[in-house]
Amino acid sequence: MSAKSLDRLVLHLKQEEARVRRAESLLRASKSFNLRQRVLLEHALRHPSQLYTVKSHMNSNGITENTARSDLEKLVKAKCLEKPRSHVGKEAAYLAVQGLDCARPGAQARHHELISAP
C-alpha cells in the first residue's frame, strides 16, 4: 500500500470517527426529542445535504401533516434544522444545520427551554 493510500485511509478513518462522535453526542442530547425526530437527525448525520419536507416526514412516519410540521419546527427551534430560502415546489424544505448545533454540549438544556416556553 502506498503512502498516499495510507494517508487517504487515515483521513477517512478520522472522518468516520468524528461522525460517530457527533452521532453519540446527538443521541445523548436528543433525549427530549421524540423517536421520529431522532431518526431524522441520525439520517441527517449520514446525509447532510438531504432536504426534508413536511410531506416526506409524513410519508416516512405515517403521521399527520400537523404532527410532521410540528416535529420539523421543533428541530428548527432547537437549531438542528434550518429552512433555506429554496423550496421544493411550493413546500418549505428543511436542511440539517452544518455540524448539527443541537448535538453540542448544552443543547439539551436549550431545547428543553424552547419546548417548555409558553
CSV table of N, CA and C in Angstrom, one decimal:
chain,number,residue,atom,x,y,z
A,1,MET,N,0.9,-1.2,0.0
A,1,MET,CA,0.0,0.0,0.0
A,1,MET,C,0.9,1.2,0.0
A,2,SER,N,0.6,2.2,-0.8
A,2,SER,CA,1.4,3.4,-1.0
A,2,SER,C,1.2,4.3,0.2
A,3,ALA,N,2.1,5.3,0.4
A,3,ALA,CA,1.9,6.3,1.4
A,3,ALA,C,0.7,7.1,1.2
A,4,LYS,N,0.4,7.4,-0.1
A,4,LYS,CA,-0.8,8.2,-0.4
A,4,LYS,C,-2.0,7.5,-0.1
A,5,SER,N,-2.1,6.2,-0.3
A,5,SER,CA,-3.2,5.4,0.0
A,5,SER,C,-3.4,5.3,1.5
A,6,LEU,N,-2.3,5.2,2.2
A,6,LEU,CA,-2.4,5.2,3.7
A,6,LEU,C,-2.9,6.5,4.3
A,7,ASP,N,-2.4,7.6,3.7
A,7,ASP,CA,-2.9,8.9,4.1
A,7,ASP,C,-4.4,9.1,3.9
A,8,ARG,N,-4.9,8.6,2.8
A,8,ARG,CA,-6.3,8.7,2.5
A,8,ARG,C,-7.1,7.8,3.4
A,9,LEU,N,-6.6,6.6,3.8
A,9,LEU,CA,-7.3,5.8,4.7
A,9,LEU,C,-7.3,6.4,6.1
A,10,VAL,N,-6.2,7.0,6.5
A,10,VAL,CA,-6.2,7.6,7.8
A,10,VAL,C,-7.2,8.8,7.9
A,11,LEU,N,-7.2,9.6,6.8
A,11,LEU,CA,-8.2,10.7,6.7
A,11,LEU,C,-9.6,10.2,6.8
A,12,HIS,N,-9.9,9.1,6.1
A,12,HIS,CA,-11.2,8.5,6.1
A,12,HIS,C,-11.6,8.1,7.5
A,13,LEU,N,-10.7,7.4,8.1
A,13,LEU,CA,-10.9,6.9,9.5
A,13,LEU,C,-11.2,8.0,10.5
A,14,LYS,N,-10.4,9.1,10.3
A,14,LYS,CA,-10.6,10.2,11.2
A,14,LYS,C,-12.0,10.8,11.0
A,15,GLN,N,-12.4,10.9,9.7
A,15,GLN,CA,-13.7,11.5,9.4
A,15,GLN,C,-14.8,10.6,10.0
A,16,GLU,N,-14.7,9.3,9.9
A,16,GLU,CA,-15.7,8.4,10.4
A,16,GLU,C,-15.7,8.4,11.9
A,17,GLU,N,-14.6,8.6,12.5
A,17,GLU,CA,-14.5,8.7,14.0
A,17,GLU,C,-15.2,10.0,14.4
A,18,ALA,N,-15.0,11.1,13.7
A,18,ALA,CA,-15.7,12.3,14.1
A,18,ALA,C,-17.2,12.2,13.9
A,19,ARG,N,-17.6,11.5,12.8
A,19,ARG,CA,-19.1,11.3,12.5
A,19,ARG,C,-19.7,10.5,13.7
A,20,VAL,N,-19.0,9.4,14.1
A,20,VAL,CA,-19.5,8.6,15.2
A,20,VAL,C,-19.6,9.4,16.5
A,21,ARG,N,-18.6,10.3,16.8
A,21,ARG,CA,-18.6,11.1,18.0
A,21,ARG,C,-19.8,12.1,17.9
A,22,ARG,N,-20.1,12.7,16.7
A,22,ARG,CA,-21.2,13.5,16.6
A,22,ARG,C,-22.5,12.8,16.8
A,23,ALA,N,-22.6,11.6,16.3
A,23,ALA,CA,-23.8,10.8,16.5
A,23,ALA,C,-24.0,10.4,17.9
A,24,GLU,N,-23.0,10.1,18.6
A,24,GLU,CA,-23.1,9.8,20.1
A,24,GLU,C,-23.5,11.0,20.8
A,25,SER,N,-23.0,12.1,20.5
A,25,SER,CA,-23.3,13.4,21.2
A,25,SER,C,-24.8,13.7,20.9
A,26,LEU,N,-25.2,13.5,19.7
A,26,LEU,CA,-26.6,13.8,19.3
A,26,LEU,C,-27.5,12.9,20.1
A,27,LEU,N,-27.2,11.6,20.2
A,27,LEU,CA,-28.1,10.7,20.9
A,27,LEU,C,-28.2,11.1,22.4
A,28,ARG,N,-27.1,11.6,23.0
A,28,ARG,CA,-27.1,12.0,24.4
A,28,ARG,C,-28.0,13.3,24.5
A,29,ALA,N,-27.8,14.2,23.6
A,29,ALA,CA,-28.6,15.4,23.6
A,29,ALA,C,-30.0,15.3,23.2
A,30,SER,N,-30.4,14.2,22.6
A,30,SER,CA,-31.7,14.1,22.0
A,30,SER,C,-32.7,13.5,22.8
A,31,LYS,N,-32.5,13.3,24.1
A,31,LYS,CA,-33.5,12.7,25.0
A,31,LYS,C,-34.8,13.4,25.0
A,32,SER,N,-34.8,14.7,24.7
A,32,SER,CA,-36.0,15.4,24.7
A,32,SER,C,-36.7,15.4,23.3
A,33,PHE,N,-36.1,14.8,22.3
A,33,PHE,CA,-36.7,14.6,21.0
A,33,PHE,C,-37.4,13.3,21.0
A,34,ASN,N,-38.5,13.3,20.2
A,34,ASN,CA,-39.2,12.0,20.0
A,34,ASN,C,-38.5,11.1,19.0
A,35,LEU,N,-38.9,9.9,18.9
A,35,LEU,CA,-38.3,8.9,18.1
A,35,LEU,C,-38.2,9.3,16.6
A,36,ARG,N,-39.3,9.9,16.1
A,36,ARG,CA,-39.2,10.4,14.7
A,36,ARG,C,-38.2,11.4,14.5
A,37,GLN,N,-38.0,12.3,15.4
A,37,GLN,CA,-37.0,13.4,15.3
A,37,GLN,C,-35.6,12.8,15.4
A,38,ARG,N,-35.4,11.9,16.3
A,38,ARG,CA,-34.1,11.3,16.4
A,38,ARG,C,-33.7,10.5,15.2
A,39,VAL,N,-34.6,9.8,14.6
A,39,VAL,CA,-34.4,9.0,13.4
A,39,VAL,C,-34.0,10.0,12.3
A,40,LEU,N,-34.8,11.1,12.2
A,40,LEU,CA,-34.5,12.1,11.1
A,40,LEU,C,-33.1,12.7,11.3
A,41,LEU,N,-32.7,13.0,12.6
A,41,LEU,CA,-31.4,13.6,12.9
A,41,LEU,C,-30.3,12.6,12.6
A,42,GLU,N,-30.5,11.3,12.9
A,42,GLU,CA,-29.5,10.3,12.6
A,42,GLU,C,-29.3,10.2,11.0
A,43,HIS,N,-30.4,10.3,10.3
A,43,HIS,CA,-30.4,10.3,8.8
A,43,HIS,C,-29.6,11.5,8.3
A,44,ALA,N,-29.9,12.6,9.0
A,44,ALA,CA,-29.2,13.9,8.6
A,44,ALA,C,-27.7,13.8,8.8
A,45,LEU,N,-27.3,13.1,9.8
A,45,LEU,CA,-25.8,12.9,10.0
A,45,LEU,C,-25.2,12.1,8.9
A,46,ARG,N,-25.9,11.1,8.4
A,46,ARG,CA,-25.3,10.3,7.3
A,46,ARG,C,-25.5,11.0,5.9
A,47,HIS,N,-26.5,11.9,5.8
A,47,HIS,CA,-26.8,12.6,4.5
A,47,HIS,C,-27.0,14.1,4.8
A,48,PRO,N,-25.9,14.8,5.1
A,48,PRO,CA,-26.0,16.2,5.5
A,48,PRO,C,-26.6,17.2,4.5
A,49,SER,N,-26.7,16.8,3.2
A,49,SER,CA,-27.2,17.7,2.2
A,49,SER,C,-28.7,17.4,1.9
A,50,GLN,N,-29.3,16.4,2.6
A,50,GLN,CA,-30.6,15.9,2.3
A,50,GLN,C,-31.6,17.0,2.7
A,51,LEU,N,-32.6,17.3,1.8
A,51,LEU,CA,-33.7,18.2,2.2
A,51,LEU,C,-34.8,17.4,2.7
A,52,TYR,N,-35.5,17.9,3.7
A,52,TYR,CA,-36.7,17.3,4.3
A,52,TYR,C,-37.9,18.2,4.2
A,53,THR,N,-39.0,17.6,3.9
A,53,THR,CA,-40.2,18.4,3.8
A,53,THR,C,-41.3,17.8,4.7
A,54,VAL,N,-42.3,18.6,5.0
A,54,VAL,CA,-43.4,18.1,5.8
A,54,VAL,C,-44.0,16.8,5.2
A,55,LYS,N,-44.1,16.8,3.8
A,55,LYS,CA,-44.7,15.6,3.1
A,55,LYS,C,-43.8,14.4,3.3
A,56,SER,N,-42.5,14.6,3.1
A,56,SER,CA,-41.5,13.5,3.2
A,56,SER,C,-41.5,12.9,4.6
A,57,HIS,N,-41.6,13.8,5.6
A,57,HIS,CA,-41.7,13.4,7.0
A,57,HIS,C,-43.0,12.6,7.3
A,58,MET,N,-44.1,13.1,6.8
A,58,MET,CA,-45.4,12.5,6.9
A,58,MET,C,-45.3,11.1,6.3
A,59,ASN,N,-44.8,11.0,5.1
A,59,ASN,CA,-44.8,9.7,4.4
A,59,ASN,C,-43.9,8.7,5.1
A,60,SER,N,-42.7,9.2,5.6
A,60,SER,CA,-41.8,8.3,6.2
A,60,SER,C,-42.3,7.7,7.5
A,61,ASN,N,-43.1,8.4,8.2
A,61,ASN,CA,-43.6,8.1,9.5
A,61,ASN,C,-45.0,7.7,9.7
A,62,GLY,N,-45.8,7.9,8.6
A,62,GLY,CA,-47.2,7.6,8.7
A,62,GLY,C,-48.0,8.5,9.7
A,63,ILE,N,-47.6,9.8,9.7
A,63,ILE,CA,-48.2,10.8,10.6
A,63,ILE,C,-49.0,11.9,9.9
A,64,THR,N,-49.7,12.6,10.6
A,64,THR,CA,-50.5,13.7,10.0
A,64,THR,C,-49.6,14.9,9.6
A,65,GLU,N,-50.1,15.8,8.8
A,65,GLU,CA,-49.4,16.9,8.3
A,65,GLU,C,-49.0,17.8,9.5
A,66,ASN,N,-49.9,18.0,10.5
A,66,ASN,CA,-49.7,18.9,11.6
A,66,ASN,C,-48.6,18.3,12.5
A,67,THR,N,-48.6,17.0,12.7
A,67,THR,CA,-47.5,16.3,13.5
A,67,THR,C,-46.2,16.5,12.8
A,68,ALA,N,-46.2,16.2,11.5
A,68,ALA,CA,-44.9,16.3,10.8
A,68,ALA,C,-44.3,17.8,10.9
A,69,ARG,N,-45.2,18.7,10.6
A,69,ARG,CA,-44.8,20.1,10.7
A,69,ARG,C,-44.3,20.5,12.1
A,70,SER,N,-45.0,20.0,13.1
A,70,SER,CA,-44.6,20.3,14.5
A,70,SER,C,-43.2,19.7,14.8
A,71,ASP,N,-43.0,18.4,14.4
A,71,ASP,CA,-41.7,17.8,14.5
A,71,ASP,C,-40.6,18.6,13.9
A,72,LEU,N,-40.8,19.0,12.7
A,72,LEU,CA,-39.7,19.7,12.0
A,72,LEU,C,-39.5,21.1,12.6
A,73,GLU,N,-40.6,21.8,12.9
A,73,GLU,CA,-40.4,23.1,13.5
A,73,GLU,C,-39.7,23.1,14.9
A,74,LYS,N,-40.0,22.1,15.7
A,74,LYS,CA,-39.2,21.9,16.9
A,74,LYS,C,-37.8,21.7,16.7
A,75,LEU,N,-37.4,21.0,15.6
A,75,LEU,CA,-36.0,20.8,15.3
A,75,LEU,C,-35.4,22.1,14.8
A,76,VAL,N,-36.1,23.0,14.2
A,76,VAL,CA,-35.6,24.3,13.8
A,76,VAL,C,-35.4,25.1,15.0
A,77,LYS,N,-36.3,25.1,16.0
A,77,LYS,CA,-36.2,25.9,17.2
A,77,LYS,C,-35.0,25.4,18.0
A,78,ALA,N,-34.7,24.1,17.9
A,78,ALA,CA,-33.5,23.5,18.6
A,78,ALA,C,-32.2,23.7,17.9
A,79,LYS,N,-32.3,24.4,16.7
A,79,LYS,CA,-31.1,24.7,15.9
A,79,LYS,C,-30.5,23.4,15.3
A,80,CYS,N,-31.4,22.4,15.0
A,80,CYS,CA,-30.9,21.2,14.4
A,80,CYS,C,-31.2,21.2,12.9
A,81,LEU,N,-32.3,21.9,12.5
A,81,LEU,CA,-32.6,22.1,11.1
A,81,LEU,C,-32.8,23.6,10.9
A,82,GLU,N,-32.7,23.9,9.6
A,82,GLU,CA,-32.9,25.3,9.2
A,82,GLU,C,-33.8,25.3,7.9
A,83,LYS,N,-34.5,26.4,7.6
A,83,LYS,CA,-35.3,26.4,6.4
A,83,LYS,C,-34.6,27.4,5.5
A,84,PRO,N,-33.8,26.8,4.5
A,84,PRO,CA,-33.2,27.7,3.5
A,84,PRO,C,-34.2,28.3,2.6
A,85,ARG,N,-33.9,29.3,1.9
A,85,ARG,CA,-34.8,30.1,1.1
A,85,ARG,C,-35.4,29.2,0.0
A,86,SER,N,-34.7,28.3,-0.5
A,86,SER,CA,-35.2,27.4,-1.6
A,86,SER,C,-36.3,26.5,-1.1
A,87,HIS,N,-37.2,26.2,-1.9
A,87,HIS,CA,-38.3,25.3,-1.6
A,87,HIS,C,-38.4,24.2,-2.6
A,88,VAL,N,-39.0,23.1,-2.2
A,88,VAL,CA,-39.3,22.0,-3.1
A,88,VAL,C,-40.7,22.2,-3.6
A,89,GLY,N,-40.8,22.7,-4.8
A,89,GLY,CA,-42.1,23.1,-5.3
A,89,GLY,C,-42.7,24.2,-4.5
A,90,LYS,N,-43.9,24.1,-4.0
A,90,LYS,CA,-44.5,25.1,-3.1
A,90,LYS,C,-44.2,24.8,-1.6
A,91,GLU,N,-43.6,23.7,-1.4
A,91,GLU,CA,-43.4,23.3,0.0
A,91,GLU,C,-42.1,23.7,0.6
A,92,ALA,N,-42.1,24.2,1.8
A,92,ALA,CA,-40.9,24.6,2.5
A,92,ALA,C,-40.0,23.3,2.7
A,93,ALA,N,-38.7,23.5,2.5
A,93,ALA,CA,-37.7,22.5,2.7
A,93,ALA,C,-36.9,22.8,4.0
A,94,TYR,N,-36.5,21.7,4.6
A,94,TYR,CA,-35.7,21.8,5.8
A,94,TYR,C,-34.4,21.1,5.6
A,95,LEU,N,-33.3,21.7,6.1
A,95,LEU,CA,-32.0,21.2,5.9
A,95,LEU,C,-31.3,21.1,7.3
A,96,ALA,N,-30.5,20.0,7.5
A,96,ALA,CA,-29.7,19.9,8.8
A,96,ALA,C,-28.7,21.1,8.9
A,97,VAL,N,-28.6,21.6,10.0
A,97,VAL,CA,-27.6,22.7,10.3
A,97,VAL,C,-26.3,22.1,10.2
A,98,GLN,N,-25.3,22.7,9.6
A,98,GLN,CA,-24.0,22.2,9.5
A,98,GLN,C,-23.4,22.0,10.8
A,99,GLY,N,-22.9,20.7,11.1
A,99,GLY,CA,-22.4,20.4,12.4
A,99,GLY,C,-23.5,20.0,13.4
A,100,LEU,N,-24.7,20.1,13.0
A,100,LEU,CA,-25.9,19.8,13.9
A,100,LEU,C,-25.7,20.5,15.3
A,101,ASP,N,-25.9,21.8,15.3
A,101,ASP,CA,-25.7,22.6,16.6
A,101,ASP,C,-26.4,22.0,17.8
A,102,CYS,N,-27.5,21.3,17.5
A,102,CYS,CA,-28.3,20.7,18.6
A,102,CYS,C,-27.5,19.6,19.3
A,103,ALA,N,-26.4,19.1,18.7
A,103,ALA,CA,-25.7,18.0,19.3
A,103,ALA,C,-24.5,18.5,20.2
A,104,ARG,N,-24.4,19.8,20.2
A,104,ARG,CA,-23.3,20.4,21.0
A,104,ARG,C,-23.7,20.4,22.5
A,105,PRO,N,-22.7,20.4,23.4
A,105,PRO,CA,-22.9,20.4,24.8
A,105,PRO,C,-23.9,21.6,25.2
A,106,GLY,N,-24.8,21.4,26.1
A,106,GLY,CA,-25.8,22.4,26.5
A,106,GLY,C,-27.0,22.5,25.6
A,107,ALA,N,-27.0,21.8,24.5
A,107,ALA,CA,-28.1,21.9,23.6
A,107,ALA,C,-29.4,21.3,24.2
A,108,GLN,N,-29.2,20.2,25.0
A,108,GLN,CA,-30.4,19.6,25.5
A,108,GLN,C,-31.1,20.6,26.4
A,109,ALA,N,-30.4,21.4,27.2
A,109,ALA,CA,-31.0,22.4,28.1
A,109,ALA,C,-31.6,23.5,27.3
A,110,ARG,N,-31.0,23.9,26.2
A,110,ARG,CA,-31.6,24.9,25.3
A,110,ARG,C,-32.9,24.4,24.7
A,111,HIS,N,-32.8,23.1,24.2
A,111,HIS,CA,-34.0,22.5,23.6
A,111,HIS,C,-35.2,22.4,24.6
A,112,HIS,N,-34.8,22.0,25.9
A,112,HIS,CA,-35.9,21.9,26.9
A,112,HIS,C,-36.5,23.3,27.2
A,113,GLU,N,-35.7,24.3,27.2
A,113,GLU,CA,-36.2,25.7,27.4
A,113,GLU,C,-37.1,26.1,26.3
A,114,LEU,N,-36.7,25.7,25.1
A,114,LEU,CA,-37.5,26.1,23.9
A,114,LEU,C,-38.9,25.4,23.9
A,115,ILE,N,-38.9,24.1,24.2
A,115,ILE,CA,-40.2,23.4,24.2
A,115,ILE,C,-41.0,23.7,25.4
A,116,SER,N,-40.4,24.2,26.5
A,116,SER,CA,-41.2,24.4,27.7
A,116,SER,C,-41.7,25.8,27.7
A,117,ALA,N,-41.2,26.7,26.8
A,117,ALA,CA,-41.7,28.1,26.8
A,117,ALA,C,-43.1,28.2,26.4
A,118,PRO,N,-43.9,29.1,26.9
A,118,PRO,CA,-45.3,29.2,26.6
A,118,PRO,C,-45.5,29.7,25.1
